[in-house]
Structure formats: C-alpha cells, structure tokens
Amino acid sequence: MNEFDLIARYFTRPTLPLQHADLGVGDDAALMSVSAGHQLAVSADMLVAGRHFFADADPERLGHKCLAVNLSDLAAMGARPTWFTLSLALPQINPDWLAAFSRGLFALADEHQIELVGGDTTRGPLTIAIQVAGEVPQGRAMLRSGAQVGDDIWVTGPLGGAAAAVMHRTGRAQLPVDIARQCDLRLDLPQPRVAFGRAIAAYAHAALDISDGLAGDLRHICQRSQCRAQIRIDDVPAAPQLSHLPAALALEAKLAGGDDYELCFTAPQSARQQIAAIATHCGLSASRIGSILPASAQTEPLQFLDSNDQPLALSFGGFDHFKTT
Ligand code: ADP
Ligand code: MG
C-alpha cells in the first residue's frame, strides 16, 4: 500500500456529502466558506508517541483522543466545530492500526459533525497533528482575557480522574484494577464539552479547557485578564476514584492534574441559574469553585482557600514540556 492508497482507504469518505467544506480531501487544497456574521476559530494540537501517549496505546482510543483534545479547544472558545486536517507521521503502514485509529477518529468526528478536509502523510516517528476549525458568532468567542472582578469561577465535571490514571500507570500510585480502568477511560477517552461551551458563551466572560491542570490553566486566565483568582478547594469536584489515592496525591490530581479536558470559565453572578440550567440540559455537572478578585502586587494571582476560607500554601505549576527540573 502506498501513501495515496492509505489516504483513500482510511481517510477519505467519498460517500458522505460534505457538510461544511466546498472541497475536501483529494486536491492540492480544501476550500471552505465561513458563514455570514461568524469568525473562524482555528486551533492545532500535536500528539507525539512517547511524550503524549504510550507508543503501544490502543489505536482506536488514540484516534478519539487526538481529535478530542482539539475539539476541546473549540469548546473553550464557544465555537461550533466545522472541519479539521490530519497530519500523520507513521513509522510503517499497519492496516490494523490504521483501521482502528480511523474508526476512533471518525466516531468522534461524526458525533460532533466535524469534517476531515485534508492533511499530510509521511513516514516518521509516530506523530499525530490535527488542526481544527470552528465557527463562532462575530465577537462572541470566550477569551482568556475576558474575566471580570466579581465573576464566579466554574468548572465542569469532576477533576483528577485522568491524572489518577497517569499516577497509576507510572507507578506513583496503586489503584484497584476496576478503579484504574475507570480512570483510564477519563485519560484515553476525554469528552470535549462542545455543546456546553457553545451554550455558555452567551453568559461566560472567560473560558479555557483544562489540559494541563486547573492550577496552571487558571493562571492563564489571571494573567490575560489581569486579575487574581481565589479557589475554595473543597468546592473543586474530585473524581470519585481519587478516594483510593493518598490524600496528598488526590489533592494534586484534582487541583493540578492534566488531561481531564473539562472547561474552566468565569461568569457574572447574575448568570448562576442559566449556567446551572445549561449544565443540566447537557447532562454535565458544573461547580462554582471560587471568584475573580482585583490583581494585587502583594498576593499570588492564584490562591487556594481551605474549608475555613484560610489561604493554603500549595504550589502547583502547570505542565511545561520544556521545563528542565
Ligand atoms: P500534496 O502533495 O499536495 O501535499 P498529498 O499527496 O500530501 O498532497 O495529499 C493528497 C491529498 O490527500 C490532499 O488533498 C491532502 O489534503 C490529503 N491528505 C493527505 N494526507 C491526509 C491525511 N492523513 N488525512 C486526510 N487527508 C490527507
Ligand atoms: Mg502532502
């Protein structure tokens, strides 16, 4: 099988009518139009074997995950997914692997009605680079810079399940087999909160998806919005599986664990009811975990409070691929 057979067999679906693209896979470039009154939201995420996933990872789950993390970025902007490109470096052509990978990829693509319009395929160390695009009504995207003093801070879902899976796999913690399996699902099959993100965009001031951990990611909102955040740690919802971890690891998993792909956002207090209703409608749980305060030179931008509202000395960084210590 050569490169062109591979693209035709696994990444072209000629039977499906194009929904968003004017021209899809097969020419030198794809052609797209943007709906009137909308902006294009574009994001890219690259997954490298050995760094973002284990080289022997289940290919169907990998197909899901590499698109899910990209869709999660669109969710965080409040955008409706429209199309994506897929650039693949493969060490060899393995038909079983490719069939399973494309199955996982297209199952999630179909769920979100996003369309594969092109890409690139080459031989090399296993690397999956996806670029996604979506549409957002002009001026309505949720930016990291939009948080306002007095806003509530919210998160979807319980946090820490994916981090617990990583702790288990890397030997930092030992979970019972069934619990580890539940955490694996959180790590391997994240569910991008696309419908929820689109719905809250009418109310939320700022949003991002939690890829590197709540603590690290929330700092981005503080920085961009020039404000400070207080988080009541007891209000941060922990994945039920974390009760099987030592307390310190459970706290680290929920406050600083990456890979959950839940949304963190800020919204005015006046929107509490609407946001709760949207969460119910989407079948998600959304929790109010703190508030946005004015920036202050004396205080850390991110402050954790204990059950008595006393500041806690916790230092969690976000994940940084280039950190050397
Ligand atoms: P070019 O030589 O112009 O770069 P290619 O031979 O790389 O074109 O690709 C041929 C067509 O197949 C293009 O439309 C390209 O977008 C598409 N394509 C290549 N790789 C993939 C892939 N992994 N998934 C989807 N489409 C792909
Ligand atoms: Mg090419």
Short mmCIF file of C-alpha atoms and ligand atoms in Angstrom, two decimals:
data_model
loop_
_atom_site.label_atom_id
_atom_site.label_comp_id
_atom_site.label_asym_id
_atom_site.label_seq_id
_atom_site.Cartn_x
_atom_site.Cartn_y
_atom_site.Cartn_z
CA MET A 1 0.00 0.00 0.00
CA ASN A 2 1.40 3.42 -0.86
CA GLU A 3 0.67 6.82 0.66
CA PHE A 4 -2.21 7.53 -1.75
CA ASP A 5 -3.90 4.16 -1.18
CA LEU A 6 -3.60 4.77 2.52
CA ILE A 7 -5.27 8.18 2.33
CA ALA A 8 -8.00 6.81 0.07
CA ARG A 9 -8.65 3.78 2.24
CA TYR A 10 -8.55 5.25 5.73
CA PHE A 11 -9.04 8.99 5.50
CA THR A 12 -11.39 9.62 2.61
CA ARG A 13 -15.10 9.06 2.87
CA PRO A 14 -16.43 9.78 -0.61
CA THR A 15 -19.90 8.50 0.25
CA LEU A 16 -20.55 11.26 2.75
CA PRO A 17 -21.85 14.56 1.42
CA LEU A 18 -19.70 17.50 2.51
CA GLN A 19 -21.47 19.49 5.17
CA HIS A 20 -19.12 22.38 5.76
CA ALA A 21 -16.44 22.24 3.08
CA ASP A 22 -16.85 23.26 -0.56
CA LEU A 23 -13.99 20.90 -1.49
CA GLY A 24 -12.46 18.22 0.72
CA VAL A 25 -9.67 15.60 0.56
CA GLY A 26 -8.02 14.96 -2.81
CA ASP A 27 -6.97 18.25 -4.34
CA ASP A 28 -3.99 20.48 -3.57
CA ALA A 29 -6.05 22.35 -1.01
CA ALA A 30 -9.50 22.17 0.50
CA LEU A 31 -11.96 25.03 0.03
CA MET A 32 -14.19 26.40 2.76
CA SER A 33 -16.59 29.24 3.28
CA VAL A 34 -17.36 30.90 6.60
CA SER A 35 -21.00 31.57 7.50
CA ALA A 36 -22.03 35.22 7.39
CA GLY A 37 -21.64 37.02 10.71
CA HIS A 38 -19.20 34.44 12.05
CA GLN A 39 -15.49 34.24 12.82
CA LEU A 40 -13.31 31.23 12.14
CA ALA A 41 -11.80 29.71 15.30
CA VAL A 42 -8.65 27.72 14.49
CA SER A 43 -6.52 25.60 16.78
CA ALA A 44 -3.90 22.86 16.46
CA ASP A 45 -2.60 20.17 18.79
CA MET A 46 0.14 17.67 18.12
CA LEU A 47 0.48 14.32 19.88
CA VAL A 48 3.86 12.59 19.84
CA ALA A 49 4.34 8.93 20.77
CA GLY A 50 6.33 8.54 23.96
CA ARG A 51 5.55 12.06 25.04
CA HIS A 52 1.76 12.47 24.92
CA PHE A 53 0.79 8.84 24.72
CA PHE A 54 2.37 5.46 25.24
CA ALA A 55 3.68 4.05 21.96
CA ASP A 56 1.57 0.90 22.39
CA ALA A 57 -1.62 2.91 23.09
CA ASP A 58 -4.86 1.44 21.80
CA PRO A 59 -5.19 2.98 18.29
CA GLU A 60 -8.99 3.39 18.43
CA ARG A 61 -8.73 5.36 21.68
CA LEU A 62 -5.83 7.33 20.22
CA GLY A 63 -7.96 8.30 17.23
CA HIS A 64 -10.60 9.55 19.62
CA LYS A 65 -8.20 11.38 21.87
CA CYS A 66 -6.21 13.28 19.28
CA LEU A 67 -9.41 14.79 17.87
CA ALA A 68 -10.98 15.22 21.33
CA VAL A 69 -8.18 17.44 22.61
CA ASN A 70 -8.59 19.66 19.57
CA LEU A 71 -12.38 19.81 19.85
CA SER A 72 -11.89 20.77 23.48
CA ASP A 73 -10.13 23.96 22.35
CA LEU A 74 -13.11 24.83 20.18
CA ALA A 75 -15.43 24.12 23.12
CA ALA A 76 -13.43 26.53 25.26
CA MET A 77 -13.94 29.27 22.67
CA GLY A 78 -17.65 28.55 22.37
CA ALA A 79 -17.24 27.59 18.71
CA ARG A 80 -19.20 25.14 16.59
CA PRO A 81 -16.79 22.60 15.04
CA THR A 82 -16.75 22.60 11.24
CA TRP A 83 -13.63 20.98 9.77
CA PHE A 84 -10.20 19.57 10.60
CA THR A 85 -6.98 18.46 8.96
CA LEU A 86 -4.89 15.44 9.95
CA SER A 87 -1.13 15.26 9.53
CA LEU A 88 0.34 11.88 10.30
CA ALA A 89 3.89 10.61 10.62
CA LEU A 90 3.86 6.82 10.69
CA PRO A 91 6.84 4.50 11.26
CA GLN A 92 5.23 1.94 8.92
CA ILE A 93 1.90 1.16 7.29
CA ASN A 94 0.00 -1.09 9.67
CA PRO A 95 -3.51 -1.74 8.29
CA ASP A 96 -4.96 -2.96 11.61
CA TRP A 97 -3.61 0.08 13.42
CA LEU A 98 -4.88 2.47 10.73
CA ALA A 99 -8.34 0.89 10.63
CA ALA A 100 -8.74 1.15 14.41
CA PHE A 101 -7.29 4.67 14.53
CA SER A 102 -9.61 5.99 11.84
CA ARG A 103 -12.60 4.25 13.47
CA GLY A 104 -11.97 6.08 16.76
CA LEU A 105 -11.29 9.33 14.94
CA PHE A 106 -14.40 9.30 12.76
CA ALA A 107 -16.73 8.11 15.52
CA LEU A 108 -15.97 11.28 17.45
CA ALA A 109 -15.92 13.41 14.29
CA ASP A 110 -19.41 12.24 13.39
CA GLU A 111 -20.67 12.87 16.90
CA HIS A 112 -19.61 16.49 16.56
CA GLN A 113 -20.32 16.81 12.85
CA ILE A 114 -16.81 17.91 12.07
CA GLU A 115 -15.38 17.03 8.69
CA LEU A 116 -11.88 15.86 7.68
CA VAL A 117 -10.89 18.03 4.71
CA GLY A 118 -7.21 17.24 4.22
CA GLY A 119 -3.85 16.63 5.77
CA ASP A 120 -0.45 15.20 5.13
CA THR A 121 1.01 11.71 5.48
CA THR A 122 4.66 10.86 5.81
CA ARG A 123 6.97 8.20 7.23
CA GLY A 124 8.49 9.07 10.59
CA PRO A 125 8.23 8.57 14.34
CA LEU A 126 4.52 8.20 15.21
CA THR A 127 3.13 11.73 15.44
CA ILE A 128 -0.43 12.94 15.02
CA ALA A 129 -1.04 16.61 14.30
CA ILE A 130 -4.58 17.87 13.95
CA GLN A 131 -5.80 21.30 13.12
CA VAL A 132 -9.43 22.09 13.84
CA ALA A 133 -11.65 24.92 12.78
CA GLY A 134 -14.99 26.06 14.03
CA GLU A 135 -17.30 29.00 13.74
CA VAL A 136 -18.29 31.44 16.40
CA PRO A 137 -20.72 34.35 16.05
CA GLN A 138 -18.71 37.53 15.44
CA GLY A 139 -17.31 38.90 18.69
CA ARG A 140 -18.85 36.18 20.89
CA ALA A 141 -15.86 33.88 21.47
CA MET A 142 -14.90 33.26 25.11
CA LEU A 143 -11.38 34.58 25.57
CA ARG A 144 -8.91 34.02 28.39
CA SER A 145 -8.70 37.79 28.72
CA GLY A 146 -12.37 38.36 29.49
CA ALA A 147 -12.60 37.64 33.24
CA GLN A 148 -14.05 40.46 35.34
CA VAL A 149 -13.72 41.25 39.03
CA GLY A 150 -16.65 39.72 40.89
CA ASP A 151 -17.09 36.83 38.45
CA ASP A 152 -17.73 33.35 39.74
CA ILE A 153 -15.21 30.72 38.67
CA TRP A 154 -16.75 27.48 37.45
CA VAL A 155 -15.53 24.08 36.30
CA THR A 156 -17.35 21.24 34.59
CA GLY A 157 -17.11 17.64 35.64
CA PRO A 158 -15.17 16.13 38.45
CA LEU A 159 -11.42 16.62 38.06
CA GLY A 160 -8.41 14.41 38.57
CA GLY A 161 -9.54 11.11 37.06
CA ALA A 162 -7.12 11.33 34.14
CA ALA A 163 -4.24 12.32 36.42
CA ALA A 164 -5.00 9.34 38.67
CA ALA A 165 -4.65 7.08 35.62
CA VAL A 166 -1.25 8.58 34.87
CA MET A 167 -0.17 8.17 38.51
CA HIS A 168 -1.20 4.53 38.35
CA ARG A 169 0.47 3.82 35.02
CA THR A 170 3.73 5.46 36.02
CA GLY A 171 3.85 3.70 39.39
CA ARG A 172 3.36 6.79 41.56
CA ALA A 173 0.18 5.26 42.96
CA GLN A 174 -1.53 1.91 43.05
CA LEU A 175 -5.24 1.77 42.29
CA PRO A 176 -7.54 -1.24 42.44
CA VAL A 177 -7.90 -2.75 38.95
CA ASP A 178 -11.52 -1.66 38.35
CA ILE A 179 -10.81 1.86 39.62
CA ALA A 180 -7.74 2.15 37.40
CA ARG A 181 -9.85 1.08 34.45
CA GLN A 182 -12.38 3.84 35.15
CA CYS A 183 -9.56 6.39 35.33
CA ASP A 184 -8.14 5.06 32.05
CA LEU A 185 -11.41 5.98 30.37
CA ARG A 186 -11.02 9.57 31.58
CA LEU A 187 -7.44 9.68 30.29
CA ASP A 188 -7.99 7.88 26.99
CA LEU A 189 -11.48 9.00 26.01
CA PRO A 190 -11.93 12.61 27.08
CA GLN A 191 -15.31 14.06 26.08
CA PRO A 192 -14.93 17.58 24.69
CA ARG A 193 -17.60 19.85 26.19
CA VAL A 194 -18.61 21.33 22.87
CA ALA A 195 -22.38 21.79 23.30
CA PHE A 196 -21.88 23.16 26.80
CA GLY A 197 -19.19 25.60 25.63
CA ARG A 198 -21.38 26.92 22.84
CA ALA A 199 -24.32 27.38 25.20
CA ILE A 200 -22.46 29.20 27.98
CA ALA A 201 -20.77 31.56 25.53
CA ALA A 202 -23.83 33.81 25.85
CA TYR A 203 -23.08 34.29 29.57
CA ALA A 204 -19.44 33.48 30.36
CA HIS A 205 -16.77 36.18 30.33
CA ALA A 206 -13.69 33.95 30.00
CA ALA A 207 -13.04 30.27 29.45
CA LEU A 208 -10.37 27.67 28.77
CA ASP A 209 -10.15 23.92 28.71
CA ILE A 210 -8.21 22.16 31.43
CA SER A 211 -5.44 20.32 29.63
CA ASP A 212 -2.53 20.97 31.96
CA GLY A 213 -4.33 21.09 35.32
CA LEU A 214 -6.69 23.57 36.97
CA ALA A 215 -3.96 25.46 38.85
CA GLY A 216 -1.75 26.03 35.84
CA ASP A 217 -4.56 26.74 33.41
CA LEU A 218 -6.40 29.16 35.68
CA ARG A 219 -3.20 31.16 35.96
CA HIS A 220 -3.51 31.84 32.22
CA ILE A 221 -6.90 33.48 32.80
CA CYS A 222 -5.47 35.57 35.68
CA GLN A 223 -2.54 36.66 33.56
CA ARG A 224 -4.55 37.52 30.47
CA SER A 225 -7.36 39.16 32.41
CA GLN A 226 -5.00 40.91 34.85
CA CYS A 227 -6.86 39.68 37.86
CA ARG A 228 -6.50 37.23 40.73
CA ALA A 229 -8.43 34.07 41.49
CA GLN A 230 -9.48 32.52 44.80
CA ILE A 231 -10.43 28.86 44.78
CA ARG A 232 -12.16 27.07 47.64
CA ILE A 233 -10.51 23.68 47.36
CA ASP A 234 -13.40 21.82 48.99
CA ASP A 235 -15.69 23.10 46.24
CA VAL A 236 -13.49 21.73 43.44
CA PRO A 237 -15.23 18.49 42.44
CA ALA A 238 -12.94 15.46 42.71
CA ALA A 239 -13.39 12.33 40.62
CA PRO A 240 -14.80 9.65 42.97
CA GLN A 241 -11.83 7.39 42.14
CA LEU A 242 -9.49 9.82 43.92
CA SER A 243 -10.67 8.44 47.28
CA HIS A 244 -8.41 5.47 46.52
CA LEU A 245 -5.31 7.70 46.48
CA PRO A 246 -3.31 9.03 49.43
CA ALA A 247 -4.72 12.47 50.37
CA ALA A 248 -1.76 14.45 49.02
CA LEU A 249 -1.88 12.74 45.63
CA ALA A 250 -5.67 13.11 45.46
CA LEU A 251 -5.33 16.86 46.06
CA GLU A 252 -2.59 17.13 43.45
CA ALA A 253 -4.70 15.17 40.94
CA LYS A 254 -7.76 17.37 41.31
CA LEU A 255 -6.02 20.75 41.52
CA ALA A 256 -3.06 20.23 39.21
CA GLY A 257 -3.69 17.06 37.22
CA GLY A 258 -3.88 17.49 33.47
CA ASP A 259 -5.73 15.67 30.70
CA ASP A 260 -9.30 15.98 32.00
CA TYR A 261 -10.38 18.37 29.21
CA GLU A 262 -13.14 19.84 31.32
CA LEU A 263 -13.90 23.56 30.98
CA CYS A 264 -12.98 26.27 33.47
CA PHE A 265 -14.77 29.57 32.99
CA THR A 266 -15.81 32.76 34.70
CA ALA A 267 -19.26 34.29 34.60
CA PRO A 268 -21.14 37.06 36.38
CA GLN A 269 -23.07 36.04 39.48
CA SER A 270 -26.26 37.04 37.69
CA ALA A 271 -25.81 34.05 35.33
CA ARG A 272 -25.79 31.33 38.00
CA GLN A 273 -29.23 29.97 37.21
CA GLN A 274 -28.75 29.97 33.47
CA ILE A 275 -25.42 28.16 33.74
CA ALA A 276 -26.85 25.54 36.09
CA ALA A 277 -29.72 25.01 33.63
CA ILE A 278 -27.30 24.60 30.70
CA ALA A 279 -25.29 22.03 32.66
CA THR A 280 -28.45 20.07 33.43
CA HIS A 281 -29.50 20.26 29.81
CA CYS A 282 -26.09 18.96 28.68
CA GLY A 283 -26.05 16.21 31.31
CA LEU A 284 -22.92 17.65 32.93
CA SER A 285 -22.14 18.87 36.39
CA ALA A 286 -20.86 22.43 36.69
CA SER A 287 -19.46 23.61 40.02
CA ARG A 288 -18.79 27.10 41.35
CA ILE A 289 -15.34 26.89 42.86
CA GLY A 290 -14.28 30.46 43.58
CA SER A 291 -14.19 34.05 42.44
CA ILE A 292 -12.24 36.62 40.49
CA LEU A 293 -10.66 39.45 42.51
CA PRO A 294 -8.67 42.53 41.53
CA ALA A 295 -4.98 41.87 40.87
CA SER A 296 -2.72 42.72 43.77
CA ALA A 297 1.04 43.10 43.97
CA GLN A 298 1.10 41.51 47.44
CA THR A 299 -0.86 38.37 46.66
CA GLU A 300 -0.25 35.43 44.37
CA PRO A 301 -2.54 35.53 41.33
CA LEU A 302 -3.96 32.15 42.32
CA GLN A 303 -4.95 31.49 45.91
CA PHE A 304 -6.40 28.29 47.36
CA LEU A 305 -8.64 28.53 50.43
CA ASP A 306 -9.32 25.75 52.95
CA SER A 307 -12.71 24.95 54.46
CA ASN A 308 -12.35 27.92 56.85
CA ASP A 309 -11.58 30.28 53.97
CA GLN A 310 -7.95 30.46 55.11
CA PRO A 311 -5.27 30.67 52.41
CA LEU A 312 -3.38 27.42 51.85
CA ALA A 313 0.27 27.26 50.88
CA LEU A 314 0.08 24.99 47.84
CA SER A 315 2.39 25.36 44.90
CA PHE A 316 1.38 23.52 41.80
CA GLY A 317 2.81 24.50 38.47
CA GLY A 318 1.19 23.82 35.16
CA PHE A 319 2.75 21.28 32.86
CA ASP A 320 5.59 22.60 30.75
CA HIS A 321 7.22 20.44 28.08
CA PHE A 322 10.44 22.42 28.23
CA LYS A 323 10.82 22.57 31.98
CA THR A 324 14.25 21.09 32.85
CA THR A 325 13.88 20.40 36.58
P1 ADP B 1 0.39 17.39 -1.72
O1 ADP B 1 1.42 16.61 -2.45
O2 ADP B 1 -0.26 18.47 -2.48
O3 ADP B 1 0.86 17.78 -0.34
P2 ADP B 1 -0.67 14.99 -0.75
O4 ADP B 1 -0.26 13.95 -1.70
O5 ADP B 1 0.12 15.14 0.50
O6 ADP B 1 -0.79 16.37 -1.50
O7 ADP B 1 -2.17 14.74 -0.33
C1 ADP B 1 -3.15 14.45 -1.31
C2 ADP B 1 -4.49 14.78 -0.74
O8 ADP B 1 -4.74 13.96 0.40
C3 ADP B 1 -4.61 16.23 -0.25
O9 ADP B 1 -5.95 16.66 -0.50
C4 ADP B 1 -4.38 16.11 1.23
O10 ADP B 1 -5.03 17.14 1.94
C5 ADP B 1 -4.97 14.75 1.52
N1 ADP B 1 -4.33 14.08 2.67
C6 ADP B 1 -3.04 13.69 2.81
N2 ADP B 1 -2.84 13.06 3.98
C7 ADP B 1 -4.04 13.04 4.60
C8 ADP B 1 -4.49 12.54 5.85
N3 ADP B 1 -3.68 11.93 6.73
N4 ADP B 1 -5.80 12.73 6.14
C9 ADP B 1 -6.62 13.36 5.31
N5 ADP B 1 -6.27 13.83 4.11
C10 ADP B 1 -4.98 13.69 3.76
MG MG B 2 1.47 16.47 1.19
#
